[in-house]
mmCIF file with all atom_site columns, C-alpha atoms in Angstrom:
data_model
loop_
_atom_site.group_PDB
_atom_site.id
_atom_site.type_symbol
_atom_site.label_atom_id
_atom_site.label_alt_id
_atom_site.label_comp_id
_atom_site.label_asym_id
_atom_site.label_entity_id
_atom_site.label_seq_id
_atom_site.pdbx_PDB_ins_code
_atom_site.Cartn_x
_atom_site.Cartn_y
_atom_site.Cartn_z
_atom_site.occupancy
_atom_site.B_iso_or_equiv
_atom_site.pdbx_formal_charge
_atom_site.auth_seq_id
_atom_site.auth_comp_id
_atom_site.auth_asym_id
_atom_site.auth_atom_id
_atom_site.pdbx_PDB_model_num
ATOM 1   C CA . MET C 1 1   ? 109.515 116.851 66.497  1.00 46.00 ? 882  MET C CA 1
ATOM 2   C CA . PRO C 1 2   ? 109.302 113.336 65.030  1.00 58.00 ? 883  PRO C CA 1
ATOM 3   C CA . SER C 1 3   ? 105.992 111.563 65.288  1.00 89.00 ? 884  SER C CA 1
ATOM 4   C CA . VAL C 1 4   ? 105.352 109.512 68.401  1.00 91.00 ? 885  VAL C CA 1
ATOM 5   C CA . ARG C 1 5   ? 105.531 105.779 67.711  1.00 94.00 ? 886  ARG C CA 1
ATOM 6   C CA . ARG C 1 6   ? 105.579 104.444 71.288  1.00 96.00 ? 887  ARG C CA 1
ATOM 7   C CA . VAL C 1 7   ? 104.082 105.755 74.517  1.00 96.00 ? 888  VAL C CA 1
ATOM 8   C CA . ILE C 1 8   ? 106.100 104.355 77.431  1.00 96.00 ? 889  ILE C CA 1
ATOM 9   C CA . VAL C 1 9   ? 104.252 104.506 80.750  1.00 95.00 ? 890  VAL C CA 1
ATOM 10  C CA . GLY C 1 10  ? 105.171 103.524 84.301  1.00 92.00 ? 891  GLY C CA 1
ATOM 11  C CA . ALA C 1 11  ? 102.781 100.996 85.844  1.00 91.00 ? 892  ALA C CA 1
ATOM 12  C CA . SER C 1 12  ? 103.341 100.440 89.549  1.00 86.00 ? 893  SER C CA 1
ATOM 13  C CA . GLY C 1 13  ? 99.709  99.715  90.462  1.00 82.00 ? 894  GLY C CA 1
ATOM 14  C CA . SER C 1 14  ? 99.336  102.734 92.757  1.00 83.00 ? 895  SER C CA 1
ATOM 15  C CA . PRO C 1 15  ? 96.160  104.846 92.421  1.00 81.00 ? 896  PRO C CA 1
ATOM 16  C CA . SER C 1 16  ? 98.176  107.570 90.685  1.00 82.00 ? 897  SER C CA 1
ATOM 17  C CA . SER C 1 17  ? 99.724  105.114 88.236  1.00 86.00 ? 898  SER C CA 1
ATOM 18  C CA . LEU C 1 18  ? 96.271  103.793 87.315  1.00 88.00 ? 899  LEU C CA 1
ATOM 19  C CA . GLN C 1 19  ? 95.261  107.296 86.274  1.00 89.00 ? 900  GLN C CA 1
ATOM 20  C CA . VAL C 1 20  ? 98.524  107.660 84.339  1.00 92.00 ? 901  VAL C CA 1
ATOM 21  C CA . LEU C 1 21  ? 97.872  104.328 82.567  1.00 93.00 ? 902  LEU C CA 1
ATOM 22  C CA . ARG C 1 22  ? 94.407  105.498 81.516  1.00 92.00 ? 903  ARG C CA 1
ATOM 23  C CA . TYR C 1 23  ? 95.778  108.808 80.263  1.00 93.00 ? 904  TYR C CA 1
ATOM 24  C CA . ALA C 1 24  ? 98.568  107.071 78.337  1.00 94.00 ? 905  ALA C CA 1
ATOM 25  C CA . GLN C 1 25  ? 96.023  104.743 76.749  1.00 94.00 ? 906  GLN C CA 1
ATOM 26  C CA . HIS C 1 26  ? 94.007  107.675 75.405  1.00 93.00 ? 907  HIS C CA 1
ATOM 27  C CA . LEU C 1 27  ? 97.169  109.471 74.326  1.00 94.00 ? 908  LEU C CA 1
ATOM 28  C CA . ALA C 1 28  ? 98.513  106.423 72.452  1.00 94.00 ? 909  ALA C CA 1
ATOM 29  C CA . ARG C 1 29  ? 95.165  105.994 70.726  1.00 93.00 ? 910  ARG C CA 1
ATOM 30  C CA . ASP C 1 30  ? 95.067  109.676 69.685  1.00 93.00 ? 911  ASP C CA 1
ATOM 31  C CA . LEU C 1 31  ? 98.665  109.522 68.414  1.00 93.00 ? 912  LEU C CA 1
ATOM 32  C CA . ASP C 1 32  ? 98.189  106.123 66.736  1.00 93.00 ? 913  ASP C CA 1
ATOM 33  C CA . ALA C 1 33  ? 101.156 104.796 68.732  1.00 94.00 ? 914  ALA C CA 1
ATOM 34  C CA . ALA C 1 34  ? 101.967 101.560 70.547  1.00 95.00 ? 915  ALA C CA 1
ATOM 35  C CA . LEU C 1 35  ? 101.452 101.572 74.305  1.00 96.00 ? 916  LEU C CA 1
ATOM 36  C CA . VAL C 1 36  ? 104.257 100.121 76.436  1.00 96.00 ? 917  VAL C CA 1
ATOM 37  C CA . PRO C 1 37  ? 103.378 99.794  80.145  1.00 96.00 ? 918  PRO C CA 1
ATOM 38  C CA . VAL C 1 38  ? 106.564 99.207  82.153  1.00 96.00 ? 919  VAL C CA 1
ATOM 39  C CA . LEU C 1 39  ? 106.825 97.737  85.635  1.00 94.00 ? 920  LEU C CA 1
ATOM 40  C CA . ALA C 1 40  ? 110.174 98.026  87.408  1.00 93.00 ? 921  ALA C CA 1
ATOM 41  C CA . TRP C 1 41  ? 110.887 95.640  90.257  1.00 89.00 ? 922  TRP C CA 1
ATOM 42  C CA . LEU C 1 42  ? 113.605 94.917  92.784  1.00 87.00 ? 923  LEU C CA 1
ATOM 43  C CA . PRO C 1 43  ? 114.017 92.021  95.230  1.00 83.00 ? 924  PRO C CA 1
ATOM 44  C CA . PRO C 1 44  ? 112.251 92.693  98.562  1.00 80.00 ? 925  PRO C CA 1
ATOM 45  C CA . ASP C 1 45  ? 115.494 93.392  100.427 1.00 74.00 ? 926  ASP C CA 1
ATOM 46  C CA . GLY C 1 46  ? 117.184 95.030  97.442  1.00 74.00 ? 927  GLY C CA 1
ATOM 47  C CA . ASP C 1 47  ? 119.903 93.992  95.053  1.00 75.00 ? 928  ASP C CA 1
ATOM 48  C CA . LEU C 1 48  ? 122.602 93.872  97.723  1.00 77.00 ? 929  LEU C CA 1
ATOM 49  C CA . ALA C 1 49  ? 120.803 91.133  99.670  1.00 71.00 ? 930  ALA C CA 1
ATOM 50  C CA . ASP C 1 50  ? 120.228 89.204  96.442  1.00 74.00 ? 931  ASP C CA 1
ATOM 51  C CA . ARG C 1 51  ? 123.920 89.453  95.516  1.00 77.00 ? 932  ARG C CA 1
ATOM 52  C CA . ARG C 1 52  ? 124.998 88.248  98.957  1.00 78.00 ? 933  ARG C CA 1
ATOM 53  C CA . THR C 1 53  ? 122.805 85.150  98.850  1.00 77.00 ? 934  THR C CA 1
ATOM 54  C CA . PRO C 1 54  ? 121.680 84.502  95.275  1.00 79.00 ? 935  PRO C CA 1
ATOM 55  C CA . CYS C 1 55  ? 118.836 82.054  94.797  1.00 80.00 ? 936  CYS C CA 1
ATOM 56  C CA . GLU C 1 56  ? 117.428 81.298  91.345  1.00 84.00 ? 937  GLU C CA 1
ATOM 57  C CA . GLU C 1 57  ? 114.147 80.010  92.786  1.00 84.00 ? 938  GLU C CA 1
ATOM 58  C CA . LEU C 1 58  ? 113.561 83.292  94.641  1.00 83.00 ? 939  LEU C CA 1
ATOM 59  C CA . ARG C 1 59  ? 114.442 85.308  91.540  1.00 83.00 ? 940  ARG C CA 1
ATOM 60  C CA . ARG C 1 60  ? 111.916 83.300  89.543  1.00 86.00 ? 941  ARG C CA 1
ATOM 61  C CA . LEU C 1 61  ? 109.237 83.901  92.209  1.00 87.00 ? 942  LEU C CA 1
ATOM 62  C CA . TRP C 1 62  ? 109.998 87.629  92.334  1.00 86.00 ? 943  TRP C CA 1
ATOM 63  C CA . ALA C 1 63  ? 109.775 87.917  88.551  1.00 88.00 ? 944  ALA C CA 1
ATOM 64  C CA . GLN C 1 64  ? 106.505 85.966  88.584  1.00 91.00 ? 945  GLN C CA 1
ATOM 65  C CA . ASP C 1 65  ? 105.168 88.315  91.273  1.00 91.00 ? 946  ASP C CA 1
ATOM 66  C CA . ALA C 1 66  ? 106.181 91.311  89.134  1.00 92.00 ? 947  ALA C CA 1
ATOM 67  C CA . ARG C 1 67  ? 104.294 89.868  86.135  1.00 93.00 ? 948  ARG C CA 1
ATOM 68  C CA . GLN C 1 68  ? 101.211 89.404  88.313  1.00 93.00 ? 949  GLN C CA 1
ATOM 69  C CA . ARG C 1 69  ? 101.466 92.955  89.698  1.00 92.00 ? 950  ARG C CA 1
ATOM 70  C CA . LEU C 1 70  ? 101.667 94.371  86.189  1.00 93.00 ? 951  LEU C CA 1
ATOM 71  C CA . GLN C 1 71  ? 98.691  92.283  85.061  1.00 93.00 ? 952  GLN C CA 1
ATOM 72  C CA . ASP C 1 72  ? 96.703  93.409  88.120  1.00 92.00 ? 953  ASP C CA 1
ATOM 73  C CA . ALA C 1 73  ? 97.572  97.069  87.448  1.00 91.00 ? 954  ALA C CA 1
ATOM 74  C CA . LEU C 1 74  ? 96.482  96.790  83.810  1.00 92.00 ? 955  LEU C CA 1
ATOM 75  C CA . ASN C 1 75  ? 93.247  95.047  84.814  1.00 91.00 ? 956  ASN C CA 1
ATOM 76  C CA . LEU C 1 76  ? 92.505  97.744  87.403  1.00 90.00 ? 957  LEU C CA 1
ATOM 77  C CA . ALA C 1 77  ? 93.247  100.539 84.954  1.00 90.00 ? 958  ALA C CA 1
ATOM 78  C CA . TRP C 1 78  ? 91.441  99.206  81.887  1.00 88.00 ? 959  TRP C CA 1
ATOM 79  C CA . GLY C 1 79  ? 89.474  96.067  82.715  1.00 87.00 ? 960  GLY C CA 1
ATOM 80  C CA . ASN C 1 80  ? 90.383  94.456  79.403  1.00 85.00 ? 961  ASN C CA 1
ATOM 81  C CA . PRO C 1 81  ? 93.335  95.514  77.267  1.00 82.00 ? 962  PRO C CA 1
ATOM 82  C CA . PRO C 1 82  ? 92.298  97.944  74.548  1.00 85.00 ? 963  PRO C CA 1
ATOM 83  C CA . ALA C 1 83  ? 91.513  95.931  71.414  1.00 86.00 ? 964  ALA C CA 1
ATOM 84  C CA . ASP C 1 84  ? 92.192  98.839  69.044  1.00 88.00 ? 965  ASP C CA 1
ATOM 85  C CA . LEU C 1 85  ? 95.680  99.569  70.387  1.00 92.00 ? 966  LEU C CA 1
ATOM 86  C CA . PRO C 1 86  ? 98.924  97.576  70.350  1.00 94.00 ? 967  PRO C CA 1
ATOM 87  C CA . VAL C 1 87  ? 99.894  97.041  74.004  1.00 94.00 ? 968  VAL C CA 1
ATOM 88  C CA . ARG C 1 88  ? 103.353 95.614  74.746  1.00 95.00 ? 969  ARG C CA 1
ATOM 89  C CA . PRO C 1 89  ? 103.838 95.246  78.526  1.00 94.00 ? 970  PRO C CA 1
ATOM 90  C CA . VAL C 1 90  ? 107.426 95.116  79.791  1.00 95.00 ? 971  VAL C CA 1
ATOM 91  C CA . ILE C 1 91  ? 108.759 93.958  83.159  1.00 94.00 ? 972  ILE C CA 1
ATOM 92  C CA . LEU C 1 92  ? 112.320 94.982  83.999  1.00 94.00 ? 973  LEU C CA 1
ATOM 93  C CA . ARG C 1 93  ? 114.419 94.538  87.091  1.00 91.00 ? 974  ARG C CA 1
ATOM 94  C CA . GLY C 1 94  ? 115.769 97.772  88.525  1.00 90.00 ? 975  GLY C CA 1
ATOM 95  C CA . ARG C 1 95  ? 114.797 101.092 90.071  1.00 91.00 ? 976  ARG C CA 1
ATOM 96  C CA . PRO C 1 96  ? 111.786 102.718 88.384  1.00 91.00 ? 977  PRO C CA 1
ATOM 97  C CA . GLY C 1 97  ? 113.479 105.913 87.149  1.00 92.00 ? 978  GLY C CA 1
ATOM 98  C CA . PRO C 1 98  ? 116.409 104.290 85.342  1.00 94.00 ? 979  PRO C CA 1
ATOM 99  C CA . VAL C 1 99  ? 114.207 101.461 84.030  1.00 94.00 ? 980  VAL C CA 1
ATOM 100 C CA . LEU C 1 100 ? 111.713 103.902 82.490  1.00 94.00 ? 981  LEU C CA 1
ATOM 101 C CA . VAL C 1 101 ? 114.460 106.056 80.971  1.00 95.00 ? 982  VAL C CA 1
ATOM 102 C CA . ASP C 1 102 ? 116.173 102.989 79.485  1.00 95.00 ? 983  ASP C CA 1
ATOM 103 C CA . ALA C 1 103 ? 112.855 101.693 78.097  1.00 95.00 ? 984  ALA C CA 1
ATOM 104 C CA . ALA C 1 104 ? 112.163 105.042 76.385  1.00 94.00 ? 985  ALA C CA 1
ATOM 105 C CA . CYS C 1 105 ? 115.306 105.036 74.289  1.00 91.00 ? 986  CYS C CA 1
ATOM 106 C CA . ARG C 1 106 ? 114.144 105.053 70.662  1.00 91.00 ? 987  ARG C CA 1
ATOM 107 C CA . PRO C 1 107 ? 113.400 107.996 68.393  1.00 91.00 ? 988  PRO C CA 1
ATOM 108 C CA . GLY C 1 108 ? 109.666 108.587 68.448  1.00 93.00 ? 989  GLY C CA 1
ATOM 109 C CA . ASP C 1 109 ? 109.219 107.570 72.115  1.00 95.00 ? 990  ASP C CA 1
ATOM 110 C CA . LEU C 1 110 ? 107.165 109.565 74.598  1.00 95.00 ? 991  LEU C CA 1
ATOM 111 C CA . LEU C 1 111 ? 107.576 108.813 78.302  1.00 95.00 ? 992  LEU C CA 1
ATOM 112 C CA . VAL C 1 112 ? 104.514 109.311 80.522  1.00 94.00 ? 993  VAL C CA 1
ATOM 113 C CA . ALA C 1 113 ? 104.964 109.264 84.308  1.00 91.00 ? 994  ALA C CA 1
ATOM 114 C CA . GLY C 1 114 ? 103.081 110.300 87.406  1.00 88.00 ? 995  GLY C CA 1
ATOM 115 C CA . ALA C 1 115 ? 104.162 113.677 88.788  1.00 84.00 ? 996  ALA C CA 1
ATOM 116 C CA . GLY C 1 116 ? 104.354 112.407 92.361  1.00 72.00 ? 997  GLY C CA 1
ATOM 117 C CA . ARG C 1 117 ? 103.077 114.087 95.488  1.00 62.00 ? 998  ARG C CA 1
ATOM 118 C CA . ARG C 1 118 ? 103.031 117.801 96.179  1.00 55.00 ? 999  ARG C CA 1
ATOM 119 C CA . GLY C 1 119 ? 103.946 119.793 99.242  1.00 53.00 ? 1000 GLY C CA 1
ATOM 120 C CA . ALA C 1 120 ? 107.129 120.706 101.112 1.00 51.00 ? 1001 ALA C CA 1
ATOM 121 C CA . LEU C 1 121 ? 107.975 117.220 102.378 1.00 50.00 ? 1002 LEU C CA 1
ATOM 122 C CA . ALA C 1 122 ? 107.011 115.624 99.081  1.00 50.00 ? 1003 ALA C CA 1
ATOM 123 C CA . ARG C 1 123 ? 109.430 117.902 97.238  1.00 52.00 ? 1004 ARG C CA 1
ATOM 124 C CA . ILE C 1 124 ? 112.209 116.449 99.378  1.00 52.00 ? 1005 ILE C CA 1
ATOM 125 C CA . ALA C 1 125 ? 111.167 112.778 99.501  1.00 52.00 ? 1006 ALA C CA 1
ATOM 126 C CA . GLY C 1 126 ? 108.491 112.203 96.871  1.00 53.00 ? 1007 GLY C CA 1
ATOM 127 C CA . GLY C 1 127 ? 108.338 112.336 93.109  1.00 63.00 ? 1008 GLY C CA 1
ATOM 128 C CA . ARG C 1 128 ? 111.818 110.891 92.663  1.00 85.00 ? 1009 ARG C CA 1
ATOM 129 C CA . VAL C 1 129 ? 110.829 108.800 89.650  1.00 87.00 ? 1010 VAL C CA 1
ATOM 130 C CA . SER C 1 130 ? 109.299 111.651 87.676  1.00 85.00 ? 1011 SER C CA 1
ATOM 131 C CA . ARG C 1 131 ? 112.229 113.946 88.523  1.00 89.00 ? 1012 ARG C CA 1
ATOM 132 C CA . TYR C 1 132 ? 114.703 111.294 87.451  1.00 90.00 ? 1013 TYR C CA 1
ATOM 133 C CA . CYS C 1 133 ? 112.839 110.845 84.170  1.00 90.00 ? 1014 CYS C CA 1
ATOM 134 C CA . LEU C 1 134 ? 112.681 114.586 83.507  1.00 89.00 ? 1015 LEU C CA 1
ATOM 135 C CA . VAL C 1 135 ? 116.418 114.975 84.063  1.00 91.00 ? 1016 VAL C CA 1
ATOM 136 C CA . HIS C 1 136 ? 117.742 111.848 82.329  1.00 92.00 ? 1017 HIS C CA 1
ATOM 137 C CA . ALA C 1 137 ? 115.296 110.945 79.539  1.00 91.00 ? 1018 ALA C CA 1
ATOM 138 C CA . ARG C 1 138 ? 116.420 111.224 75.930  1.00 92.00 ? 1019 ARG C CA 1
ATOM 139 C CA . CYS C 1 139 ? 112.851 111.692 74.728  1.00 93.00 ? 1020 CYS C CA 1
ATOM 140 C CA . PRO C 1 140 ? 109.943 113.985 75.634  1.00 93.00 ? 1021 PRO C CA 1
ATOM 141 C CA . VAL C 1 141 ? 108.488 113.350 79.100  1.00 93.00 ? 1022 VAL C CA 1
ATOM 142 C CA . LEU C 1 142 ? 104.896 114.065 80.099  1.00 92.00 ? 1023 LEU C CA 1
ATOM 143 C CA . THR C 1 143 ? 104.071 114.077 83.817  1.00 90.00 ? 1024 THR C CA 1
ATOM 144 C CA . ILE C 1 144 ? 100.519 113.636 85.052  1.00 89.00 ? 1025 ILE C CA 1
ATOM 145 C CA . PRO C 1 145 ? 99.477  115.089 88.432  1.00 86.00 ? 1026 PRO C CA 1
ATOM 146 C CA . PRO C 1 146 ? 98.007  112.719 91.016  1.00 81.00 ? 1027 PRO C CA 1
ATOM 147 C CA . PRO C 1 147 ? 94.222  112.294 91.123  1.00 74.00 ? 1028 PRO C CA 1
ATOM 148 C CA . PRO C 1 148 ? 92.291  114.430 93.652  1.00 73.00 ? 1029 PRO C CA 1
ATOM 149 C CA . LEU C 1 149 ? 91.722  111.525 96.070  1.00 64.00 ? 1030 LEU C CA 1
ATOM 150 C CA . ALA C 1 150 ? 95.447  110.740 96.166  1.00 57.00 ? 1031 ALA C CA 1
ATOM 151 C CA . ARG C 1 151 ? 96.165  114.395 96.933  1.00 55.00 ? 1032 ARG C CA 1
ATOM 152 C CA . GLU C 1 152 ? 93.642  114.381 99.768  1.00 56.00 ? 1033 GLU C CA 1
ATOM 153 C CA . THR C 1 153 ? 95.053  111.239 101.390 1.00 54.00 ? 1034 THR C CA 1
ATOM 154 C CA . HIS C 1 154 ? 98.459  112.876 101.798 1.00 51.00 ? 1035 HIS C CA 1
ATOM 155 C CA . ARG C 1 155 ? 97.424  115.749 104.034 1.00 53.00 ? 1036 ARG C CA 1
ATOM 156 C CA . GLY C 1 156 ? 95.457  116.520 107.145 1.00 52.00 ? 1037 GLY C CA 1
ATOM 157 C CA . ALA C 1 157 ? 93.304  114.182 109.210 1.00 53.00 ? 1038 ALA C CA 1
ATOM 158 C CA . LEU C 1 158 ? 92.544  111.936 106.254 1.00 51.00 ? 1039 LEU C CA 1
ATOM 159 C CA . ALA C 1 159 ? 96.255  111.292 105.800 1.00 53.00 ? 1040 ALA C CA 1
ATOM 160 C CA . ARG C 1 160 ? 96.679  110.265 109.426 1.00 52.00 ? 1041 ARG C CA 1
ATOM 161 C CA . ALA C 1 161 ? 93.811  107.800 109.038 1.00 52.00 ? 1042 ALA C CA 1
ATOM 162 C CA . PHE C 1 162 ? 95.481  106.014 106.104 1.00 50.00 ? 1043 PHE C CA 1
ATOM 163 C CA . ARG C 1 163 ? 99.166  106.231 106.951 1.00 49.00 ? 1044 ARG C CA 1
ATOM 164 C CA . HIS C 1 164 ? 100.898 103.006 108.086 1.00 47.00 ? 1045 HIS C CA 1
ATOM 165 C CA . ARG C 1 165 ? 98.251  101.950 110.544 1.00 51.00 ? 1046 ARG C CA 1
ATOM 166 C CA . THR C 1 166 ? 98.071  98.318  111.527 1.00 52.00 ? 1047 THR C CA 1
ATOM 167 C CA . LEU C 1 167 ? 94.707  97.160  112.765 1.00 48.00 ? 1048 LEU C CA 1
ATOM 168 C CA . THR C 1 168 ? 94.856  94.575  115.517 1.00 54.00 ? 1049 THR C CA 1
ATOM 169 C CA . ALA C 1 169 ? 92.073  92.378  116.899 1.00 53.00 ? 1050 ALA C CA 1
ATOM 170 C CA . ASP C 1 170 ? 91.974  94.258  120.214 1.00 58.00 ? 1051 ASP C CA 1
ATOM 171 C CA . GLN C 1 171 ? 91.197  97.505  118.335 1.00 55.00 ? 1052 GLN C CA 1
ATOM 172 C CA . ILE C 1 172 ? 87.981  96.046  116.871 1.00 53.00 ? 1053 ILE C CA 1
ATOM 173 C CA . PRO C 1 173 ? 85.195  96.052  119.442 1.00 56.00 ? 1054 PRO C CA 1
ATOM 174 C CA . PRO C 1 174 ? 82.705  93.163  119.321 1.00 58.00 ? 1055 PRO C CA 1
ATOM 175 C CA . ASN C 1 175 ? 79.374  94.033  117.761 1.00 54.00 ? 1056 ASN C CA 1
ATOM 176 C CA . LYS C 1 176 ? 76.053  93.480  119.546 1.00 53.00 ? 1057 LYS C CA 1
ATOM 177 C CA . HIS C 1 177 ? 76.022  89.814  118.450 1.00 51.00 ? 1058 HIS C CA 1
ATOM 178 C CA . GLY C 1 178 ? 79.394  89.134  120.084 1.00 50.00 ? 1059 GLY C CA 1
ATOM 179 C CA . SER C 1 179 ? 81.335  88.638  116.854 1.00 44.00 ? 1060 SER C CA 1
ATOM 180 C CA . TRP C 1 180 ? 84.462  90.582  115.949 1.00 42.00 ? 1061 TRP C CA 1
ATOM 181 C CA . ALA C 1 181 ? 83.184  92.167  112.736 1.00 42.00 ? 1062 ALA C CA 1
ATOM 182 C CA . ALA C 1 182 ? 84.286  95.720  112.079 1.00 41.00 ? 1063 ALA C CA 1
ATOM 183 C CA . GLU C 1 183 ? 81.716  98.409  112.651 1.00 41.00 ? 1064 GLU C CA 1
ATOM 184 C CA . ALA C 1 184 ? 80.659  100.832 109.937 1.00 41.00 ? 1065 ALA C CA 1
ATOM 185 C CA . HIS C 1 185 ? 81.958  103.774 111.995 1.00 42.00 ? 1066 HIS C CA 1
ATOM 186 C CA . PRO C 1 186 ? 85.114  102.750 113.881 1.00 44.00 ? 1067 PRO C CA 1
ATOM 187 C CA . ARG C 1 187 ? 85.971  104.565 117.065 1.00 43.00 ? 1068 ARG C CA 1
ATOM 188 C CA . THR C 1 188 ? 88.905  106.946 117.023 1.00 45.00 ? 1069 THR C CA 1
ATOM 189 C CA . PRO C 1 189 ? 91.641  106.424 119.624 1.00 44.00 ? 1070 PRO C CA 1
#
């Protein structure tokens, strides 16, 4: 196997991707390779909506938002960029799987991706990016399992507490002073 010259890593900003970014950083340092964090982005309503009503100003704003999301993800993962490691962030428009595979196209590339969620439903709906990378990549692919907290938030009562729940003002009872501050132990419905 040729030596690894670049470690390409997906950087979406999710808790799992932050762990993957940290792992890729250590891996790139150990292999004396460049680290290339990649953020893939699409317009909020998808490419079809953008093609129907193209607007350069919106495209510029979306690209700017993608740059900020990548910077935020890197700051959350590392604090400051590693000084002893060449880091070359890349922002590309497209779906994450194809974007990562296209970015990892040179000899000596290693693609690092999150393994996605586990479980019966997750096998059907989740982990599409890592599966796409494993099937289509032209370089070695390393998948990293999600951190323990991410695994816990996808099952049982803890999952129901975090899943798509919108908090409205009428759900927050007033405290003893009459203000609408949230209590330390919210009531369950």
